[in-house]
mmCIF file with all atom_site columns, C-alpha atoms in Angstrom:
data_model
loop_
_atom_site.group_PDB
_atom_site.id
_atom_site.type_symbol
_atom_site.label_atom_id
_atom_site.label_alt_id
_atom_site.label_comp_id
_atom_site.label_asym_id
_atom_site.label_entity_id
_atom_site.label_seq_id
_atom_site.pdbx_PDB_ins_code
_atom_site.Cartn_x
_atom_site.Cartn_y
_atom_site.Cartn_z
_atom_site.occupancy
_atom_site.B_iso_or_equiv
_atom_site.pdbx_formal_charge
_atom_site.auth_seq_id
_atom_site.auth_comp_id
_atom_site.auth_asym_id
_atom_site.auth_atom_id
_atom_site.pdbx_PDB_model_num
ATOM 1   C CA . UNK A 1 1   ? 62.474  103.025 96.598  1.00 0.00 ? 22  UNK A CA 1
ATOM 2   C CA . UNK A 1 2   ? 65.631  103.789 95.020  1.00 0.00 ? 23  UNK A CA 1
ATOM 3   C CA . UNK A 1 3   ? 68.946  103.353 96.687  1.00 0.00 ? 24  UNK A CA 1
ATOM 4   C CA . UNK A 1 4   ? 72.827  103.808 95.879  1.00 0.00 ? 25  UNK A CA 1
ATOM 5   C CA . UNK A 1 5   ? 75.468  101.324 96.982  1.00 0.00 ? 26  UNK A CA 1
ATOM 6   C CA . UNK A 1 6   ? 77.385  103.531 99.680  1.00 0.00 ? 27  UNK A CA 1
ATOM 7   C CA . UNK A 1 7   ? 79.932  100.699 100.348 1.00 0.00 ? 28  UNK A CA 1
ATOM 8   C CA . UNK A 1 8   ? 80.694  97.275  100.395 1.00 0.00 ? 29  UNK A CA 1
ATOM 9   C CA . UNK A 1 9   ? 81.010  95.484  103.958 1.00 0.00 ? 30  UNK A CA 1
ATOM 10  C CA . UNK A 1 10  ? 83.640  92.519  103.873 1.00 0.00 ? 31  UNK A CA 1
ATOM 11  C CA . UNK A 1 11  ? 83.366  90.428  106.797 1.00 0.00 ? 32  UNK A CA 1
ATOM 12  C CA . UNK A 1 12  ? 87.267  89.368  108.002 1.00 0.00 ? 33  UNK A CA 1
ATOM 13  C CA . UNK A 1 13  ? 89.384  88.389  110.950 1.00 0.00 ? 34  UNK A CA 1
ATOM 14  C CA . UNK A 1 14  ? 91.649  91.284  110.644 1.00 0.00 ? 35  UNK A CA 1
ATOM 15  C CA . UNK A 1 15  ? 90.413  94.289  109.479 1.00 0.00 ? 36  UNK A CA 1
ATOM 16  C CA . UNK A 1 16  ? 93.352  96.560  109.653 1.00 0.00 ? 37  UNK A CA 1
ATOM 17  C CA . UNK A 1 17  ? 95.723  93.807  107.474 1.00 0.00 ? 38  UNK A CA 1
ATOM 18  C CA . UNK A 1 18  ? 92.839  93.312  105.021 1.00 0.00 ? 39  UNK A CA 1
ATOM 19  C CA . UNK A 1 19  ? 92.362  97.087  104.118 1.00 0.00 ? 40  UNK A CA 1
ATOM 20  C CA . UNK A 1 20  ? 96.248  97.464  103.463 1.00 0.00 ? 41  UNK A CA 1
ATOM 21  C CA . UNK A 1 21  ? 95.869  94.597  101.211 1.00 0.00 ? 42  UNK A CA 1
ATOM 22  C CA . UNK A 1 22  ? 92.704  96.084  99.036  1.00 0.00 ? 43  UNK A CA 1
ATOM 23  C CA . UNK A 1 23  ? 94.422  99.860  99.281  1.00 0.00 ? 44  UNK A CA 1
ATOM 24  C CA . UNK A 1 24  ? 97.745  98.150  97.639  1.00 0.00 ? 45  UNK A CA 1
ATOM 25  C CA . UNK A 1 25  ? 95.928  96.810  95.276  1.00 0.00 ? 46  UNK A CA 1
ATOM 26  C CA . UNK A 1 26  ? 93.198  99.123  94.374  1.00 0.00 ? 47  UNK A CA 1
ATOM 27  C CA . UNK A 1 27  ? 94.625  102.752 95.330  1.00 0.00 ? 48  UNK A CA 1
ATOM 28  C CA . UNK A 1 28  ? 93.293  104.750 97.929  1.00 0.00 ? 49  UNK A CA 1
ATOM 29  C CA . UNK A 1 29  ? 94.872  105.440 101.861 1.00 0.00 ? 50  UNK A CA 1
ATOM 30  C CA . UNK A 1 30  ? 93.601  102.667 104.190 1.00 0.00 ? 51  UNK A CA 1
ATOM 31  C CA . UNK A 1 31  ? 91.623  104.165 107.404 1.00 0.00 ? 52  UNK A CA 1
ATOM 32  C CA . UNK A 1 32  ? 91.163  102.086 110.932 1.00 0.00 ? 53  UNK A CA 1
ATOM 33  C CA . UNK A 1 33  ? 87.616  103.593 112.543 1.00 0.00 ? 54  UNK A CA 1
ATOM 34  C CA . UNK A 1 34  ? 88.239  101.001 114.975 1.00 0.00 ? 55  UNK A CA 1
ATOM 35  C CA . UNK A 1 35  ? 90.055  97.881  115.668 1.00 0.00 ? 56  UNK A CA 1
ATOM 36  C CA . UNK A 1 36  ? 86.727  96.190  114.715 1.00 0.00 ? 57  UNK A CA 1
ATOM 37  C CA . UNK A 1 37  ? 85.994  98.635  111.364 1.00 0.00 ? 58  UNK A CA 1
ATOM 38  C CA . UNK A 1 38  ? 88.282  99.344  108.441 1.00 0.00 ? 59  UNK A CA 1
ATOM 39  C CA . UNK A 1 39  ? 87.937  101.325 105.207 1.00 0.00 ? 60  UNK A CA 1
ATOM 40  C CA . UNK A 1 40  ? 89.219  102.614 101.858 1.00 0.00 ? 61  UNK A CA 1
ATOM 41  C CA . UNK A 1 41  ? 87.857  104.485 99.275  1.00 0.00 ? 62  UNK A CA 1
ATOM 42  C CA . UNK A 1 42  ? 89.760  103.264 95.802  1.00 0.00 ? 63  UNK A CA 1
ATOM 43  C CA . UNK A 1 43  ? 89.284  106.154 93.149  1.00 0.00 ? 64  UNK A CA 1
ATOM 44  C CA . UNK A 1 44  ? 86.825  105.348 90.768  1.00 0.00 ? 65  UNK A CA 1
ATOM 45  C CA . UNK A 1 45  ? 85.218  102.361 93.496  1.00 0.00 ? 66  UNK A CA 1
ATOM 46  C CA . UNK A 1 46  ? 82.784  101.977 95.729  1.00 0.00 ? 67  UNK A CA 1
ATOM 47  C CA . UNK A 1 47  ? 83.833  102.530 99.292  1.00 0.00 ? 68  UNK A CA 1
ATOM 48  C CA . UNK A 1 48  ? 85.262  99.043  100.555 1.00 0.00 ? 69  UNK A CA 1
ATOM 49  C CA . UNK A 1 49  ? 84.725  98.484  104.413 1.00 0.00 ? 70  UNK A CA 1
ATOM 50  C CA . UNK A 1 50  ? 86.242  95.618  106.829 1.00 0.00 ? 71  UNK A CA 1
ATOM 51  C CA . UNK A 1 51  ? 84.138  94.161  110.100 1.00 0.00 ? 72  UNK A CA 1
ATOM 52  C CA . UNK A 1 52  ? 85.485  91.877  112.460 1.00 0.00 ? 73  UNK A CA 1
ATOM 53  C CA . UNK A 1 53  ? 83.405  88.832  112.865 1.00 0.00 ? 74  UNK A CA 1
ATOM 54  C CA . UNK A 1 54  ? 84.447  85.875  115.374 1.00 0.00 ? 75  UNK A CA 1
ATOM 55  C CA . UNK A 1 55  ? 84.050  82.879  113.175 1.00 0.00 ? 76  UNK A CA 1
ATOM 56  C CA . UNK A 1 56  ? 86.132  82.616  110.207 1.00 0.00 ? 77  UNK A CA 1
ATOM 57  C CA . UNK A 1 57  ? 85.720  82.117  107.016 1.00 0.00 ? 78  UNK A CA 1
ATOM 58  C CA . UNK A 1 58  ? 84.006  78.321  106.235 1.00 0.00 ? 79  UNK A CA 1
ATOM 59  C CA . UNK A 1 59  ? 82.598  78.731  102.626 1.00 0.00 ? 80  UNK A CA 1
ATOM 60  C CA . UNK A 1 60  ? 82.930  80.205  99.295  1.00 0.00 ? 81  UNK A CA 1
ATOM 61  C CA . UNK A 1 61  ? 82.062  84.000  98.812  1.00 0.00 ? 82  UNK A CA 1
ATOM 62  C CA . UNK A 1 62  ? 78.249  84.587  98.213  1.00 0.00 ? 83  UNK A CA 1
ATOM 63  C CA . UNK A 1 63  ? 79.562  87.646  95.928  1.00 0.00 ? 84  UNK A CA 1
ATOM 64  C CA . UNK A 1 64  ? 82.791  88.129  94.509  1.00 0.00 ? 85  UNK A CA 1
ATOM 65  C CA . UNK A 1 65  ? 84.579  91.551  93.015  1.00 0.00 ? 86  UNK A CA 1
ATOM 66  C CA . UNK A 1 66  ? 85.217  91.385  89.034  1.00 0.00 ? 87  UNK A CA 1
ATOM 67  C CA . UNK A 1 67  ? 88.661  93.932  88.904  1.00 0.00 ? 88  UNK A CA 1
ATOM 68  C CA . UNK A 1 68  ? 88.877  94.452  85.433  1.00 0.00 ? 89  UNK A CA 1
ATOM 69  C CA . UNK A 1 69  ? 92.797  94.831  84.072  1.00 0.00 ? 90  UNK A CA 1
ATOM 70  C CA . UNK A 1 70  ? 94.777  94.478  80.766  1.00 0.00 ? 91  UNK A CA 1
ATOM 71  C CA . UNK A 1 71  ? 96.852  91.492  81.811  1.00 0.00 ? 92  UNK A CA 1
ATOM 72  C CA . UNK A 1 72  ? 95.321  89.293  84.185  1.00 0.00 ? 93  UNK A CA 1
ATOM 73  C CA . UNK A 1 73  ? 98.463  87.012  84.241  1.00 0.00 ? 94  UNK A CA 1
ATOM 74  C CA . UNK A 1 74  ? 100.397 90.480  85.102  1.00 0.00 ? 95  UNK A CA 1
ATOM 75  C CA . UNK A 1 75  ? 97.635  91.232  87.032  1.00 0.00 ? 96  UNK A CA 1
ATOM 76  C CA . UNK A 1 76  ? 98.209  88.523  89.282  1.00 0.00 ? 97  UNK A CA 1
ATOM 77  C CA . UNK A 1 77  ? 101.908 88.193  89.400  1.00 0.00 ? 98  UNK A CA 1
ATOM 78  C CA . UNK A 1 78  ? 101.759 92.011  90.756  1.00 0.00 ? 99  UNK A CA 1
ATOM 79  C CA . UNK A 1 79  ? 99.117  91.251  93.563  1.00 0.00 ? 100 UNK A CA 1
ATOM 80  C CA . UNK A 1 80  ? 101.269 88.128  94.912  1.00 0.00 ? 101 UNK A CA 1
ATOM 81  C CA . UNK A 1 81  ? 103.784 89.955  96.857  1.00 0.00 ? 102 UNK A CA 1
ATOM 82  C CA . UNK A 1 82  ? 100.908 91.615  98.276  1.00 0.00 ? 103 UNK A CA 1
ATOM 83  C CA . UNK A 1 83  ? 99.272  88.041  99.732  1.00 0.00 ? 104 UNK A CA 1
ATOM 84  C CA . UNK A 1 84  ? 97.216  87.326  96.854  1.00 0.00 ? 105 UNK A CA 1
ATOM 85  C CA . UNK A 1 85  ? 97.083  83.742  95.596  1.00 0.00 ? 106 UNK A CA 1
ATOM 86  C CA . UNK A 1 86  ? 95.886  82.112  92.216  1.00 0.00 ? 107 UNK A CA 1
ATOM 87  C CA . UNK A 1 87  ? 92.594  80.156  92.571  1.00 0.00 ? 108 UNK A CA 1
ATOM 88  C CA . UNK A 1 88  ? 93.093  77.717  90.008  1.00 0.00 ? 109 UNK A CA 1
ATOM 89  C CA . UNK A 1 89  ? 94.220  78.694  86.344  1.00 0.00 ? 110 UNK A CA 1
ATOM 90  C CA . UNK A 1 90  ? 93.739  81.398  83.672  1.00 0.00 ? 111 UNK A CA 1
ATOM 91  C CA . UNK A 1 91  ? 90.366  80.650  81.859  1.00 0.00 ? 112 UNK A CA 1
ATOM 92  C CA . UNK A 1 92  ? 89.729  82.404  78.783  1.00 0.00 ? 113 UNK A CA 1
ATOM 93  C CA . UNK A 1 93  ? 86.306  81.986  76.846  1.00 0.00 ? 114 UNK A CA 1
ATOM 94  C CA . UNK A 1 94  ? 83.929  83.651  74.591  1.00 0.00 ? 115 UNK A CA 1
ATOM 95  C CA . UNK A 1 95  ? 83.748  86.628  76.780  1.00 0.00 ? 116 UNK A CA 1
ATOM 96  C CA . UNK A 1 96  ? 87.297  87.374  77.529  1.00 0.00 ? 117 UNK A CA 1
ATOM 97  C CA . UNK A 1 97  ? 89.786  86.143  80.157  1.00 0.00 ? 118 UNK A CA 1
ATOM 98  C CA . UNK A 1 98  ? 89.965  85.802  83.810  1.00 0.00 ? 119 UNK A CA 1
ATOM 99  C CA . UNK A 1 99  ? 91.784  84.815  86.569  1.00 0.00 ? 120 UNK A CA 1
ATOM 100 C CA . UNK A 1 100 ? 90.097  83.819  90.481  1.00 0.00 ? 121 UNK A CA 1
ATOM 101 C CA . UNK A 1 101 ? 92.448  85.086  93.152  1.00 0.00 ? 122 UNK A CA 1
ATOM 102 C CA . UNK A 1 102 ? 92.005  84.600  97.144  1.00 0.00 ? 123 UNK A CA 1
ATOM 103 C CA . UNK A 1 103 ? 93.199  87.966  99.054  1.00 0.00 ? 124 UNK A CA 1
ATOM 104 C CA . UNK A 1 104 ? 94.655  87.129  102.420 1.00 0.00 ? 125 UNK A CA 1
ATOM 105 C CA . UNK A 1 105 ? 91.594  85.873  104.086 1.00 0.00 ? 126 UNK A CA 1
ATOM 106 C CA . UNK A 1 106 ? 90.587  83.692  101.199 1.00 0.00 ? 127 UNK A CA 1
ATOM 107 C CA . UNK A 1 107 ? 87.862  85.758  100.136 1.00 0.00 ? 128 UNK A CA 1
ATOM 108 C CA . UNK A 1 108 ? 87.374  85.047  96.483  1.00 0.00 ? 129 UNK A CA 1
ATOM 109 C CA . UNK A 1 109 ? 88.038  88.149  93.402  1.00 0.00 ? 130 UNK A CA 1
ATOM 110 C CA . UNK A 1 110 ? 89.003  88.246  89.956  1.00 0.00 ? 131 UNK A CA 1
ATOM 111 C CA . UNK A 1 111 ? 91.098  89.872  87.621  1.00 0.00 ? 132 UNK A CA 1
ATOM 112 C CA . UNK A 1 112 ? 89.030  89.662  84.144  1.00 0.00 ? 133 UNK A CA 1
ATOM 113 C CA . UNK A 1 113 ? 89.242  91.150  80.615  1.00 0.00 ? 134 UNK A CA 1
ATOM 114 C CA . UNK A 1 114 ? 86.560  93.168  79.051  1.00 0.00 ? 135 UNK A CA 1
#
């Protein structure tokens, strides 16, 4: 069998504030299918979706976005006013630099250097 990622299903509390957050960050308009299903398609990304689920969130992301950028500092500094928030420090090792972010629901991302 061989398959293509279509999109990427977030589960969130509010799907319509959620998308306006990831189409600030990443580009792209921000549609509401319903009040229970959000998307946006960033150019050059897969399709990010938004479901409502009931319970919120308890535990650290199972999978996390990697966004790469020049500056993650910058990169982070610009997504604040947005409802980002720094997860801990800049890290840089071996393979480059990153910073963990929380969007507005907590979920987990990074900015990171190639």
């Amino acid at each position: 069998m061989r398959a293509h990622v279509q999109e990427l299903v977030l589960d969130c509390g509010d799907p319509a504030a959620l998308v306006r957050f990831w189409a600030a960050l990443l580009g792209g308009e921000p549609v509401d299918r319903s009040p229970d299903w959000s998307f946006v398609d960033p150019p050059g990304f897969v399709r990010l979706a938004f479901q409502r689920v009931p319970e919120g969130k308890a535990v650290k992301n199972r999978m996390h976005l990697d966004l790469e950028v020049a500056d993650p500092e910058e990169a982070a500094d610009e997504a604040a006013p947005l409802g980002a928030v720094r997860a801990g420090g800049l890290v840089t090792d071996a393979q480059g630099s990153f910073q963990v972010m929380r969007d507005p629901e907590g979920n987990e991302f990074c900015f990171v250097t190639g």
